[in-house]
Structure formats: structure tokens, C-alpha cells
mmCIF file of C-alpha atoms in Angstrom:
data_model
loop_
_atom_site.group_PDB
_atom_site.id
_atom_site.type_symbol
_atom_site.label_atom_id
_atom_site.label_comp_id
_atom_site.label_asym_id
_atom_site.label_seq_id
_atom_site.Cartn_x
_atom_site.Cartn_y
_atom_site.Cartn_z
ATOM 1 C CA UNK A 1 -21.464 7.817 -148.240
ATOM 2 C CA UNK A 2 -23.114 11.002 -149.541
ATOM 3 C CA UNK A 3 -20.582 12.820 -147.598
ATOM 4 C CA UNK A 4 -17.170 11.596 -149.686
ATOM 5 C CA UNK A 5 -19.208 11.099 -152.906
ATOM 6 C CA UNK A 6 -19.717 14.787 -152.685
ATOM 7 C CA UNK A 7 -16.658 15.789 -151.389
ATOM 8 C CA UNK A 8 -15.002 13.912 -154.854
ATOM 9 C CA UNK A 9 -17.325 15.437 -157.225
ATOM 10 C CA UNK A 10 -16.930 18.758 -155.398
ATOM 11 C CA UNK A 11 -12.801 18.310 -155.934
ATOM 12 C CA UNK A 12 -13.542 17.238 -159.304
ATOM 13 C CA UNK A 13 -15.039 20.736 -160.112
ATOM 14 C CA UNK A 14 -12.639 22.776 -158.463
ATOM 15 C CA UNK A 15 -9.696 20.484 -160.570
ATOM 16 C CA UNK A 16 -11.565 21.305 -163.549
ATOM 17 C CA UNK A 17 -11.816 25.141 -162.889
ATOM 18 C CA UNK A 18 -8.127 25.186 -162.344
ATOM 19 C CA UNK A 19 -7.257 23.401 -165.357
ATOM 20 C CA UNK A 20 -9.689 25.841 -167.644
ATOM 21 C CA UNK A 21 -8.047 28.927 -165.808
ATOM 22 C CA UNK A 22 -4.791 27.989 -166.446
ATOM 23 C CA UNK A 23 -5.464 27.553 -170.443
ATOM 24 C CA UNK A 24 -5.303 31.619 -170.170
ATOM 25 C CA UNK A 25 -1.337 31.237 -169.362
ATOM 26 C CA UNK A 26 -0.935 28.344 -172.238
ATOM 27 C CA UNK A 27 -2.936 30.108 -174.735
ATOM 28 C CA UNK A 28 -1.017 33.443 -174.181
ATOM 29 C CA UNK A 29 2.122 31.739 -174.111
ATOM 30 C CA UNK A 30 1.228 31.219 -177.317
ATOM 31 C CA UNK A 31 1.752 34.396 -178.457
ATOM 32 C CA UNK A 32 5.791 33.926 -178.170
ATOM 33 C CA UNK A 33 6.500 30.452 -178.793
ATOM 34 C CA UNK A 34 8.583 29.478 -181.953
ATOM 35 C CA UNK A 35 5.630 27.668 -183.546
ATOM 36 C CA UNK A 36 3.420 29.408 -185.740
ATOM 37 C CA UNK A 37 -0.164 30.657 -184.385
ATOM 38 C CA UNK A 38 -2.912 32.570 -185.061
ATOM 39 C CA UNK A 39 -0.993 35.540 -184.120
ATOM 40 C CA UNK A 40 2.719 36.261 -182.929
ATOM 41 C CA UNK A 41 5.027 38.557 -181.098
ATOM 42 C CA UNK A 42 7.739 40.102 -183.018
ATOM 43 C CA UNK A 43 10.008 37.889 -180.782
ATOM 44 C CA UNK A 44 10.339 34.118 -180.303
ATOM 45 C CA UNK A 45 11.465 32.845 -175.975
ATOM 46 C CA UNK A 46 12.611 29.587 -175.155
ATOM 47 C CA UNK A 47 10.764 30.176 -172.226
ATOM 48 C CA UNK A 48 7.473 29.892 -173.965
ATOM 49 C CA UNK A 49 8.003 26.492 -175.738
ATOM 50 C CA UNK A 50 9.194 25.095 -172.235
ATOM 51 C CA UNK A 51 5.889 26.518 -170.440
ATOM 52 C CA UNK A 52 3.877 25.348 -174.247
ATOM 53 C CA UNK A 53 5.374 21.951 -173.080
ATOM 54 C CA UNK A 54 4.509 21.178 -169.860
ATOM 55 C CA UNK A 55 1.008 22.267 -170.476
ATOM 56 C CA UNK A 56 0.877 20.169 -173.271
ATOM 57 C CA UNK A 57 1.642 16.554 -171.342
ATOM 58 C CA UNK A 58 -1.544 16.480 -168.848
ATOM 59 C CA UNK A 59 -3.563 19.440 -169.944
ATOM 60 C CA UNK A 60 -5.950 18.182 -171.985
ATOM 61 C CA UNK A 61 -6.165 14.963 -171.222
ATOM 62 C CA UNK A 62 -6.776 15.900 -167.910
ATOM 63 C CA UNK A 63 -10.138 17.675 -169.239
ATOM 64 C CA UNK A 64 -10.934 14.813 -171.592
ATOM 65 C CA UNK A 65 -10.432 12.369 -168.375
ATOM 66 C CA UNK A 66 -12.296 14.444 -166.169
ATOM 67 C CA UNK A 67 -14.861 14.262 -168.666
ATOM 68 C CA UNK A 68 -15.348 10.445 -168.613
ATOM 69 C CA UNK A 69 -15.957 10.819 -164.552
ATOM 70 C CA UNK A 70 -18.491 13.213 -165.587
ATOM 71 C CA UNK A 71 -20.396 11.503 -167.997
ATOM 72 C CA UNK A 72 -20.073 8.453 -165.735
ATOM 73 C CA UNK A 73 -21.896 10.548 -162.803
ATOM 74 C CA UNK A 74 -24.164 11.720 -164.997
ATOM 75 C CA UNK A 75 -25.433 8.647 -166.167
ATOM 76 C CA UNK A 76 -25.992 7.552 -162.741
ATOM 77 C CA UNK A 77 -28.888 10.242 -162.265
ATOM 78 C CA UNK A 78 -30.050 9.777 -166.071
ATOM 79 C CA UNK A 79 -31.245 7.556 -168.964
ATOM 80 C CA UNK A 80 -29.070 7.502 -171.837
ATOM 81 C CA UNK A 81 -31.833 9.099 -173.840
ATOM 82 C CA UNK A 82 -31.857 12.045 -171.655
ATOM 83 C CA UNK A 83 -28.242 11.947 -171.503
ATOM 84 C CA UNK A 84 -27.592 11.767 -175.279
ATOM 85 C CA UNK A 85 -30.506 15.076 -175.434
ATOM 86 C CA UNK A 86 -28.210 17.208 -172.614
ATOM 87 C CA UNK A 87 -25.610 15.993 -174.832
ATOM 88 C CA UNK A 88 -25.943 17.642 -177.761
ATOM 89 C CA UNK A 89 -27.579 20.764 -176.124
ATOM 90 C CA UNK A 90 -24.632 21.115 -173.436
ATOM 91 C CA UNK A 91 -21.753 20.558 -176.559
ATOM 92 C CA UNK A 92 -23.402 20.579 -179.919
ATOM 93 C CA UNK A 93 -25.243 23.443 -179.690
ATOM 94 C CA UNK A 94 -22.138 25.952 -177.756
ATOM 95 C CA UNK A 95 -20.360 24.269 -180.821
ATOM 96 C CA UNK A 96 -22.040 25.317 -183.417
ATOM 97 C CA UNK A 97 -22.748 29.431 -181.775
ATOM 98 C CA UNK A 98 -19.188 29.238 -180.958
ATOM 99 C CA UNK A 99 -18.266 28.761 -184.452
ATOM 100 C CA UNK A 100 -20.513 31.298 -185.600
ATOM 101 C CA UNK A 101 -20.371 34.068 -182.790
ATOM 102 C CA UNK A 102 -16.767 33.621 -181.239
ATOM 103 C CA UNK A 103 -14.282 31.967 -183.868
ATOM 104 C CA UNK A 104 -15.086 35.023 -186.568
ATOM 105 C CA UNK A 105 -13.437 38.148 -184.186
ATOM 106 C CA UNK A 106 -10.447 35.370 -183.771
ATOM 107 C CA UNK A 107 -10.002 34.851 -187.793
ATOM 108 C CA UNK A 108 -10.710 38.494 -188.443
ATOM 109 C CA UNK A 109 -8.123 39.460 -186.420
ATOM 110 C CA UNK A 110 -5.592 37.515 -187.734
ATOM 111 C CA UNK A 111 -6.278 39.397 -191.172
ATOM 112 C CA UNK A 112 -5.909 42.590 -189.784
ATOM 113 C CA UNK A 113 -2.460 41.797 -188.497
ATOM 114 C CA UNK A 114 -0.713 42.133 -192.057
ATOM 115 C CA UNK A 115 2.435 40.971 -192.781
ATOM 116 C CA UNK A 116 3.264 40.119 -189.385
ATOM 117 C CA UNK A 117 5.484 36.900 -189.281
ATOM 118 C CA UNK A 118 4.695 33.479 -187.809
ATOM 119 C CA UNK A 119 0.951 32.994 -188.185
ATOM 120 C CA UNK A 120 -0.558 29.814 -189.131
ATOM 121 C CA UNK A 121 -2.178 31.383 -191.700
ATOM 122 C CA UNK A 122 -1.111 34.365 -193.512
ATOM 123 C CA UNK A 123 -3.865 35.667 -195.179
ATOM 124 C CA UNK A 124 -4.325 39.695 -194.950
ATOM 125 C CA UNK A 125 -7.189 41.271 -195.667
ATOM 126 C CA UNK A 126 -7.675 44.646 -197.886
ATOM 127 C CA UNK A 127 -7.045 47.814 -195.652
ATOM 128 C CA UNK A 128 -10.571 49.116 -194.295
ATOM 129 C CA UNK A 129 -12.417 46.337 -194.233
ATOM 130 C CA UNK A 130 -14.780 46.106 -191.500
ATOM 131 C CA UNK A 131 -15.766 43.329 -189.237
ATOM 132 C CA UNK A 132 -19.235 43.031 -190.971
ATOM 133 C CA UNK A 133 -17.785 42.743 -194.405
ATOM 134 C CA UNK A 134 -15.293 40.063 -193.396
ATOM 135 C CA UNK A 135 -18.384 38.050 -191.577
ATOM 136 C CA UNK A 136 -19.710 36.393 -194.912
ATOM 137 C CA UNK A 137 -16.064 35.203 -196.242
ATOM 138 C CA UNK A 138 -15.532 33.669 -192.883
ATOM 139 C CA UNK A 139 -17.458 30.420 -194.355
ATOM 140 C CA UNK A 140 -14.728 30.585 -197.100
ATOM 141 C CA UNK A 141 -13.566 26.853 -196.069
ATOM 142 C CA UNK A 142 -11.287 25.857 -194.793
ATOM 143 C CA UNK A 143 -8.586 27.543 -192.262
ATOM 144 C CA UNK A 144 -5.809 27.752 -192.668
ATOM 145 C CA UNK A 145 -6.162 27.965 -196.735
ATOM 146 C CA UNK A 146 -9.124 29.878 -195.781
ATOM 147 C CA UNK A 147 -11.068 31.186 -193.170
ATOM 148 C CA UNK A 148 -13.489 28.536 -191.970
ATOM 149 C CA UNK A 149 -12.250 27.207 -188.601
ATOM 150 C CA UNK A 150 -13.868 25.584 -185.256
ATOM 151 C CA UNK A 151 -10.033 26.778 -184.212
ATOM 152 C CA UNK A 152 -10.352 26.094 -180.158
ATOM 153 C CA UNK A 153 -13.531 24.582 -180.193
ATOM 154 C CA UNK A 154 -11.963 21.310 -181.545
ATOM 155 C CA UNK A 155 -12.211 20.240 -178.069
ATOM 156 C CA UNK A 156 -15.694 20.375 -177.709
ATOM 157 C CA UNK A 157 -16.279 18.765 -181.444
ATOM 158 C CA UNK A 158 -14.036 15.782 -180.053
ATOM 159 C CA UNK A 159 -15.432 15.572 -176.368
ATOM 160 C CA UNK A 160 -19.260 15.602 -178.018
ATOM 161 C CA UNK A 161 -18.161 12.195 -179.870
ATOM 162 C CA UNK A 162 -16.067 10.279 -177.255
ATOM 163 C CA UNK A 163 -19.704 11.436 -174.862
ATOM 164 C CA UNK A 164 -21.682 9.800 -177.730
ATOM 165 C CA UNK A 165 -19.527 6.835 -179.157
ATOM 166 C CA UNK A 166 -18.741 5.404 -175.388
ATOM 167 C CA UNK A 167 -21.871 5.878 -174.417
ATOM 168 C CA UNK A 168 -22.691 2.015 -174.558
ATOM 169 C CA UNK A 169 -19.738 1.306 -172.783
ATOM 170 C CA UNK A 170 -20.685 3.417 -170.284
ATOM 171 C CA UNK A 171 -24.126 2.451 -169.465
ATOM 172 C CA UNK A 172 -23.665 -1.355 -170.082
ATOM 173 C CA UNK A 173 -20.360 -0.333 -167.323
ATOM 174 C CA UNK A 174 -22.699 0.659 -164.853
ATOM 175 C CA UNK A 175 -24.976 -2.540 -164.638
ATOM 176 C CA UNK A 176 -24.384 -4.757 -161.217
ATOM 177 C CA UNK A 177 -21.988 -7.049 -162.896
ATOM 178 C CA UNK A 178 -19.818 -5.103 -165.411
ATOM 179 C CA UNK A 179 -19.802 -2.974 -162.772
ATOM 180 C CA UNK A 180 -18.400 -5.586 -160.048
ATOM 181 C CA UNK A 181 -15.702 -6.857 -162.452
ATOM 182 C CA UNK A 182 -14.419 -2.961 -162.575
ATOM 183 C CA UNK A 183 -14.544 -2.740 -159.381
ATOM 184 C CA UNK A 184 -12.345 -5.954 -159.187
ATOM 185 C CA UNK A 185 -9.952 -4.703 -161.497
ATOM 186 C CA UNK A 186 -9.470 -1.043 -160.014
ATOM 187 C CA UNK A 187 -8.683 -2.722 -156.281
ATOM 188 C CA UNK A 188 -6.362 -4.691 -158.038
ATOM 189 C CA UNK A 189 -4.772 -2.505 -160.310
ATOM 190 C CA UNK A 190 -4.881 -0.095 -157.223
ATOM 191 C CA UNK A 191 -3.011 -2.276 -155.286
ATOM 192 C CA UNK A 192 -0.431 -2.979 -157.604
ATOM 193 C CA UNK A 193 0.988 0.299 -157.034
ATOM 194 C CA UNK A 194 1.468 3.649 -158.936
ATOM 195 C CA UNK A 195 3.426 2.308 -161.975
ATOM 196 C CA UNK A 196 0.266 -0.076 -162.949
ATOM 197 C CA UNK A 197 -1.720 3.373 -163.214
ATOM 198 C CA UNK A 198 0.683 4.386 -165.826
ATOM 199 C CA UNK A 199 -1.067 2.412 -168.720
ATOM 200 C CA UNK A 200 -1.958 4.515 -171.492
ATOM 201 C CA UNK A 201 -5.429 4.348 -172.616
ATOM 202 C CA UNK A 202 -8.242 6.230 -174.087
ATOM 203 C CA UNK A 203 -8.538 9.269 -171.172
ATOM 204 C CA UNK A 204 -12.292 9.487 -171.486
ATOM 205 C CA UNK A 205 -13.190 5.626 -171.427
ATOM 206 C CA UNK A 206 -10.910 5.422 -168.597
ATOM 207 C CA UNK A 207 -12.067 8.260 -166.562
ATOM 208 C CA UNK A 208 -15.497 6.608 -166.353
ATOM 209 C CA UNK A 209 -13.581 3.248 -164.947
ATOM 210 C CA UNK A 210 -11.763 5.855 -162.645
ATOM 211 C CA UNK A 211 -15.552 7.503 -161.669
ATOM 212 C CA UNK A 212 -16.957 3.319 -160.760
ATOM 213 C CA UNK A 213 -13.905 2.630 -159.011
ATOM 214 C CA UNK A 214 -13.374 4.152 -155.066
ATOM 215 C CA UNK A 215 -10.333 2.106 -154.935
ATOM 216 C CA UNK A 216 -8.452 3.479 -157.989
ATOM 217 C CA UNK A 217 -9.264 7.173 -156.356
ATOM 218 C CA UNK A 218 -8.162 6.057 -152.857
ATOM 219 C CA UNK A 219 -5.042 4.606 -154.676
ATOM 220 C CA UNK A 220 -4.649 8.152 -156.677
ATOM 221 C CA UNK A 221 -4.915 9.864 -153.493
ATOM 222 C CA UNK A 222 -2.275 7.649 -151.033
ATOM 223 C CA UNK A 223 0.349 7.741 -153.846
ATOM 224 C CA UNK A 224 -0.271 11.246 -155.157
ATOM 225 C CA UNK A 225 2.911 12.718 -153.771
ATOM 226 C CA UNK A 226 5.391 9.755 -155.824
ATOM 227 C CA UNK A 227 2.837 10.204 -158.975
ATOM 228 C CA UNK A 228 3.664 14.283 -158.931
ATOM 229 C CA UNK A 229 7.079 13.578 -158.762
ATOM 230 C CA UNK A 230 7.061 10.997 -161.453
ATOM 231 C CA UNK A 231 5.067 13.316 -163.444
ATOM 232 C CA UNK A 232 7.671 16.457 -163.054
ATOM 233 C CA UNK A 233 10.726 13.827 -163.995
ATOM 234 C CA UNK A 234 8.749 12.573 -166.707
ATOM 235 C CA UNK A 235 7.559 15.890 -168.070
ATOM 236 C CA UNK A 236 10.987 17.370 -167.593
ATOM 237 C CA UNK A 237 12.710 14.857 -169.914
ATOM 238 C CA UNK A 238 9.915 14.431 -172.562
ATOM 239 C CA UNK A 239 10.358 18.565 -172.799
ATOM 240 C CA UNK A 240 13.886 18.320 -173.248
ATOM 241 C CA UNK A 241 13.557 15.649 -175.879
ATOM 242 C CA UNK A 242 11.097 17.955 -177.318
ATOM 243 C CA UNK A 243 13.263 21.008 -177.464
ATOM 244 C CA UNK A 244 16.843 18.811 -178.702
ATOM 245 C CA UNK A 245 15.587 16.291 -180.195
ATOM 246 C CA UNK A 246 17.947 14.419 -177.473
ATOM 247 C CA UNK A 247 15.751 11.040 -178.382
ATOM 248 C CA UNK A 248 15.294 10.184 -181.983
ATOM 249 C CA UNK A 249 13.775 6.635 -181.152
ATOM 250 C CA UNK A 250 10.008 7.999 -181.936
ATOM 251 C CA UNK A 251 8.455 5.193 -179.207
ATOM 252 C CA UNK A 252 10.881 6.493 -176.281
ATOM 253 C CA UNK A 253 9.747 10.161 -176.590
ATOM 254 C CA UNK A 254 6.177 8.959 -176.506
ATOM 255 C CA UNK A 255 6.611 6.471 -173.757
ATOM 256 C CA UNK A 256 7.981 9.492 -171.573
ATOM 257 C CA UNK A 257 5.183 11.883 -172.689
ATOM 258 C CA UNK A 258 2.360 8.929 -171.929
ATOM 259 C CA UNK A 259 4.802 8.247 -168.137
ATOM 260 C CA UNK A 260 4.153 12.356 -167.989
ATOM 261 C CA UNK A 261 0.655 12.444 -169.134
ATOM 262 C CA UNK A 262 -0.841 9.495 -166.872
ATOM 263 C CA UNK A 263 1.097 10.609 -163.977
ATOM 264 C CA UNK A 264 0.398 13.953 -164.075
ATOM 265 C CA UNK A 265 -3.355 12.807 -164.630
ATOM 266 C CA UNK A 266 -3.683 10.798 -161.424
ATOM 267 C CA UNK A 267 -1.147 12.438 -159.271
ATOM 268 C CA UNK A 268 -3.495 15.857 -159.853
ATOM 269 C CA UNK A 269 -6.632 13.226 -158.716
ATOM 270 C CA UNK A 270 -4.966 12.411 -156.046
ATOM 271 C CA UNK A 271 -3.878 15.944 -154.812
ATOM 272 C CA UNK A 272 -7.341 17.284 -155.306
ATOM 273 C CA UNK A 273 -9.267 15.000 -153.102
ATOM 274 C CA UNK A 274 -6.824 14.980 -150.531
ATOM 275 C CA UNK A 275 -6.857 19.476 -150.488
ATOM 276 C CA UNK A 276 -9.284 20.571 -152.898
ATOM 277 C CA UNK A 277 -12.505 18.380 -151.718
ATOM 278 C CA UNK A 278 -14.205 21.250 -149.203
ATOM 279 C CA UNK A 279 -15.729 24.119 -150.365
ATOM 280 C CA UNK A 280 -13.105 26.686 -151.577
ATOM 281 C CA UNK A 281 -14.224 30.665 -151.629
ATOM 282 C CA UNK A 282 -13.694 31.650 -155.154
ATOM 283 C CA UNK A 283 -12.616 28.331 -156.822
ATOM 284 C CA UNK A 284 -16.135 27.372 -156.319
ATOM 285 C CA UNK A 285 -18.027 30.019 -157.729
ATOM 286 C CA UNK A 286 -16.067 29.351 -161.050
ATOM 287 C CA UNK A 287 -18.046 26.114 -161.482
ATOM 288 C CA UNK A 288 -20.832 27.397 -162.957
ATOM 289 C CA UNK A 289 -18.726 30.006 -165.854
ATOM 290 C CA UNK A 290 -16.221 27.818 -166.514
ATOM 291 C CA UNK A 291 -17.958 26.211 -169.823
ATOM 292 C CA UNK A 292 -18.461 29.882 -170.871
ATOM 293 C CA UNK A 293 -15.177 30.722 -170.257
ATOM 294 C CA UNK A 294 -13.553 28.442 -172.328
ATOM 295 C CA UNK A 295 -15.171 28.715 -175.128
ATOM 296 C CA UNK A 296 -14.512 32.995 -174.829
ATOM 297 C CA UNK A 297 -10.331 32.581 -173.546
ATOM 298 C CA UNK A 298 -8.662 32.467 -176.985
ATOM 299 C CA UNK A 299 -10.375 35.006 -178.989
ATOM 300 C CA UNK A 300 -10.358 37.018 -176.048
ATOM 301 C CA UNK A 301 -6.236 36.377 -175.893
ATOM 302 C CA UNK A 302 -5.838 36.789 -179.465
ATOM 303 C CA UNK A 303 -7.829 40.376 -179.341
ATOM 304 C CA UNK A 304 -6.046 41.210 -176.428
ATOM 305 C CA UNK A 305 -2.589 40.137 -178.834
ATOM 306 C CA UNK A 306 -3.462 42.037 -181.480
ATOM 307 C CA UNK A 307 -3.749 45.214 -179.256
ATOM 308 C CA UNK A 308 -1.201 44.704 -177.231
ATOM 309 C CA UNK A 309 1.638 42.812 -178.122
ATOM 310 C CA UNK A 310 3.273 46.400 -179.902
ATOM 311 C CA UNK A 311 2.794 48.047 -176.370
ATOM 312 C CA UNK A 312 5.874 46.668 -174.137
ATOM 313 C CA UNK A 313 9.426 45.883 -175.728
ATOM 314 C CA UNK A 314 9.411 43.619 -172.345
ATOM 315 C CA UNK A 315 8.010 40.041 -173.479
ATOM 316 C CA UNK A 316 7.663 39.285 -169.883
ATOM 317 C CA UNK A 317 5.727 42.423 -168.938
ATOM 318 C CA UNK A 318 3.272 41.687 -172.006
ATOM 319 C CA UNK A 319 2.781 38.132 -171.043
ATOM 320 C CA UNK A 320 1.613 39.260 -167.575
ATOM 321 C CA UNK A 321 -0.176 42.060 -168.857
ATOM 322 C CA UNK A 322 -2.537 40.129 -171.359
ATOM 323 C CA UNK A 323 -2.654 37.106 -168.976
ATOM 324 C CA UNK A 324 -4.462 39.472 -167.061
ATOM 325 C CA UNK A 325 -6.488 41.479 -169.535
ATOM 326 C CA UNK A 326 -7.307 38.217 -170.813
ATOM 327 C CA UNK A 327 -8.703 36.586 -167.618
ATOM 328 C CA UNK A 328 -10.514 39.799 -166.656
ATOM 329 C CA UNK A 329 -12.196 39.996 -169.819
ATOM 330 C CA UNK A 330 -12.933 36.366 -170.337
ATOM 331 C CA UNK A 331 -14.561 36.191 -166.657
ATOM 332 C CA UNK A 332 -16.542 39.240 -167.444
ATOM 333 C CA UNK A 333 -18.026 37.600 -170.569
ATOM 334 C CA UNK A 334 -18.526 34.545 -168.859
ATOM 335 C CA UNK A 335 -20.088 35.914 -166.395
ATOM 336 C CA UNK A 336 -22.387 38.419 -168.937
ATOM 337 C CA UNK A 337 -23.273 35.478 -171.003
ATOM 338 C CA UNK A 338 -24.937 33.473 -167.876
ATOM 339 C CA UNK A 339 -27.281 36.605 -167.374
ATOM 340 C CA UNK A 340 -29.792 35.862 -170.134
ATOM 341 C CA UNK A 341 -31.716 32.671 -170.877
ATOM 342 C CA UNK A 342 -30.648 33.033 -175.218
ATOM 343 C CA UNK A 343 -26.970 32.924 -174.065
ATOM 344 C CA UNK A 344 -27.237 30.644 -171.133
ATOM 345 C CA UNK A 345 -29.339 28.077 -174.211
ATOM 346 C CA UNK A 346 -26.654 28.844 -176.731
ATOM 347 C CA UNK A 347 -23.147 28.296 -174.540
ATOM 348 C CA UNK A 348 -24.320 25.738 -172.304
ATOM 349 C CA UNK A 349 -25.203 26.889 -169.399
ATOM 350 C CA UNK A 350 -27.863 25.478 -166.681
ATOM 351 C CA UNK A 351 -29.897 28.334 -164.867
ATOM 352 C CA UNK A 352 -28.658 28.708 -161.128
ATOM 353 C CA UNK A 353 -30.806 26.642 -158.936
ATOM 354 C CA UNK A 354 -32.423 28.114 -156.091
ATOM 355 C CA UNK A 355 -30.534 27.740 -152.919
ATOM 356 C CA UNK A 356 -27.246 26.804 -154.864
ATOM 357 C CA UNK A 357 -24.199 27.709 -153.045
ATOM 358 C CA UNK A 358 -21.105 28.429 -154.059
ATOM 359 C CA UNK A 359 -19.944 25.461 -152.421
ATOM 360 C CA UNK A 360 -21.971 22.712 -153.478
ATOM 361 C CA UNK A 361 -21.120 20.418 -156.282
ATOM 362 C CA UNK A 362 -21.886 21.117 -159.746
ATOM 363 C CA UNK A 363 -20.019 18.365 -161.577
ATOM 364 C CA UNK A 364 -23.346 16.626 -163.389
ATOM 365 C CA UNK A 365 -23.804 19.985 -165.196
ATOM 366 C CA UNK A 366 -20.073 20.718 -166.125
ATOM 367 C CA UNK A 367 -18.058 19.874 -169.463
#
């Protein structure tokens, strides 16, 4: 048994590290969507709301979901008192030194860039004024009236309370007969087929009944192929809905996005522990940065904006070229902040164990 178990958690990580990753290409497409941001191109491509899109129906509540497994796993090797301590030292505290350390260069920024159109908010500050002067307004609250913001950290704010709130649920899931009835209920909802795994739901609370359940994985994994291609229709239409406004009826555009979001959910499951459950050269070493890394991507990508977007009249060469500006420097400072034991404290990070490879399984430590 030790064998699979690890083989899931290990595909679990590597999932994960591919999500995070690819926030570099949503968060830059950012940059020349129609809707307003924290800083803009001169131009606005239908080509970035359809990428915005997509990434929007499973993204996040991929992570969120992927969470719940997490926490689930984690409770298995933990008391909830311990749990509730890593808690708040593996999210609260990267919260709160994100806010202070990483948001500011992301808020100051979007001062600098004065008069340019289509940011969420337009505030410019007075020509010549340095980083250091700007720090003490930043706790002028709140963005986008002001300049207070968690901005991209939200995530962590939110995934720090579902960890805490469901809690109970969890660890009352986990005793011997909670536990059996989930089981029960997976197999069945398993063998149901893929459109019974389509039910909307809380992603968190149900990624810890995904983490107690083999047959609801074995089920994700048999069917991924029809989920992915349920997930592309799915996506495809809620997009185009999106975009035209082709379905007015409010509960038909969010039945397609929640069709999208749950099948693109499992169907990704299911593809990773059928190809992404060995150890992967590269993929595997991100396990360990890729907390770091997200909480460094957007100011990183909004720096990177700022001092780029004027460089290309080509929106396609400037996407490519701060897509990879952006993941160079992110890694870098990922990678920098794991070096010391103040940063590793402050942005969540565990020391490396010794004898850790690259390939083993990290998921009990990750967000």
C-alpha cells in the first residue's frame, strides 16, 4: 500500500507545481485583457480574455481542492492541535510578510505608471517619489480607494480559513466510522459514473472526501479521458457565453462553468495519477519552492509590466518575453528565499530534510 499511497501524493505535488507555474501565463495575460488590472498594455486582445477564461474555470479550485487532500493527509500524521499550529505558521504568517514585504513593490508600481489607462486603481503618485517614501502610505486603507491591499494573497487569507473552519469536519471524517460511510459513498458515487462527479460543492471539503476515498481516485483515473473532454466542451461554451453574453439565463452560464470546473478538477486527478505519479526530473524539484513562488509571481509580473510592456509594439512577443522574465525571476527568488532560516520562517517553508530527493513526496508540507 505504501507504494500507490506515495505514488498519489507524489502526483498530487507534481499537479500542484503545474498549476502554480502556469499562474505565470494567467497573471501575465493579465496585462492585455479588456478588464481593468493593476497595470495594462496600451492594447486590449481577445486572445487574452479567452486564455483569462479558461484559466479561470478549474484554476483555482483546483488549488483550493488539492488543498482539502492535503490537509486530509496531513491530519493523518498529526493532531489537530499541531495541525491548527503548522497552520497558521505555514499560511498566516507568509500572509501577513507577504502583505508587508511583497504587495508594497506591486502597489508602488502601479503609482508610478501615471495616467496609463485601465488600472483598477488609478491613483498616481507625485513625480520623484521613492519607494521608501511611498512605504508608510501603503497602510492608507483600503485598495483600490487606497493603497492597502493583500492583492494576490487573497488566496492564502481564504485557504487559512476553509484549513481552520473544516477542520472538525475533517478530523471527526477520519474516525473508523465517518470514515467507512465515505468510503461507502465514494464507491458508489464512483460507480455511478463521471456525470455523478459533476456535483458542485465546496472544493476544499470535498477534496478531503476525495483524499479518504481510493475509489473516487480510481474512478477519476479510469474516466479521466471522457472528464477532459467534458471539461474542454464545457469550458469552451461557458467562455463563449462569457465573451457574448450568448446565455442571459444567469443559472445556465453557471451550470456550464460548475460542468467545466468539476470536470476539469477530476479529469486533471485522473490524468495525473495515471502519468504524473513517478518521479519526474524537474517537476519534482519544484515541490519544495512552489509556496515561495506564488506568493513572489505577480509582483514579479507586474515589475516585469511596468518595465517592459513599452519595449515591443508586438503584444505577442511581450507576452512571451515577460512570461519568461517573470518565471526566471520568480524561481530565482524562490529559490533565494529558501536559503536562510528568517525567510524560510516568514514564507513558509520547511528546511530540506536530509536525504530528501527530488523525487520523493512532499505533499504534507505543501499549500
Amino acid at each position: 500500500m505504501a507504494g500507490p499511497a506515495l505514488g498519489r501524493s507524489r502526483a498530487i505535488d507534481h499537479l500542484r507545481n503545474l498549476v502554480i507555474l502556469g499562474l505565470i501565463l494567467f497573471h501575465t495575460a493579465r496585462l492585455f485583457d479588456t478588464e481593468p488590472w493593476h497595470i495594462k498594455d496600451a492594447g486590449r486582445y481577445a486572445a487574452a480574455d479567452v486564455l483569462i477564461g479558461v484559466f479561470n474555470i478549474g484554476q483555482m479550485p483546483l488549488l483550493f481542492f488539492l488543498a482539502g487532500i492535503t490537509a486530509m493527509h496531513s491530519l493523518a500524521a498529526r493532531e489537530a492541535g499541531r495541525y491548527v499550529r503548522e497552520r497558521l505558521q505555514r499560511l498566516g504568517l507568509p500572509l501577513v510578510a507577504g502583505i508587508l514585504l511583497v504587495v508594497p513593490p506591486q502597489v508602488y508600481v502601479e503609482r508610478l505608471a501615471a495616467g496609463l489607462d485601465g488600472r483598477a486603481s488609478p491613483i498616481d503618485l507625485a513625480p520623484g517619489t521613492g519607494f521608501l517614501d511611498f512605504y508608510p502610505g501603503f497602510f492608507d486603507c483600503c485598495y483600490p480607494a487606497a493603497n492597502f491591499s493583500w492583492h494576490h494573497l487573497w488566496f492564502l487569507a481564504y485557504l487559512l480559513v476553509y484549513a481552520l473552519v473544516l477542520l472538525p469536519v475533517f478530523v471527526i471524517a477520519r474516525r473508523p466510522g465517518p470514515r467507512a460511510l465515505l468510503e461507502r459513498a465514494g464507491a458508489r458515487v464512483a460507480a455511478a459514473g463521471p456525470a455523478a462527479l459533476l456535483a458542485p460543492g465546496l472544493p476544499v471539503l470535498l477534496g478531503g472526501w476525495f483524499a479518504l476515498s481510493p475509489a473516487l481516485g480510481a474512478a477519476a483515473e479510469r474516466h479521466c479521458r471522457l472528464l477532459l473532454i467534458i471539461a474542454a466542451v464545457a469550458t469552451a461554451l461557458a467562455v463563449t457565453a462569457w465573451m457574448t453574453g450568448a446565455l442571459p439565463v444567469p443559472v445556465l452560464r453557471r451550470s456550464l462553468r460548475v460542468a467545466g470546473e468539476w470536470a476539469t478538477i477530476l479529469g486533471l486527478l485522473g490524468w495525473a495519477g495515471r502519468r504524473l505519479a513517478a518521479p519526474i526530473p524537474g517537476l519534482s524539484d519544484v515541490t519544495r519552492f512552489a509556496f515561495p513562488f506564488y506568493i513572489v509571481h505577480q509582483t514579479v509580473i507586474v515589475v516585469s509590466g511596468y518595465l517592459l510592456l513599452g519595449w515591443s509594439g508586438q503584444p505577442l512577443v511581450k507576452y512571451l518575453v515577460i512570461v519568461l522574465v517573470s518565471g526566471l525571476v520568480s524561481w530565482g527568488l524562490a529559490r533565494a528565499l529558501a536559503a536562510t532560516a528568517l525567510t524560510r520562517l516568514l514564507f513558509g517553508i520547511k528546511s530540506e530534510r536530509p536525504g530528501m530527493t527530488p523525487g520523493r513526496s512532499q505533499t504534507s508540507r505543501s499549500i
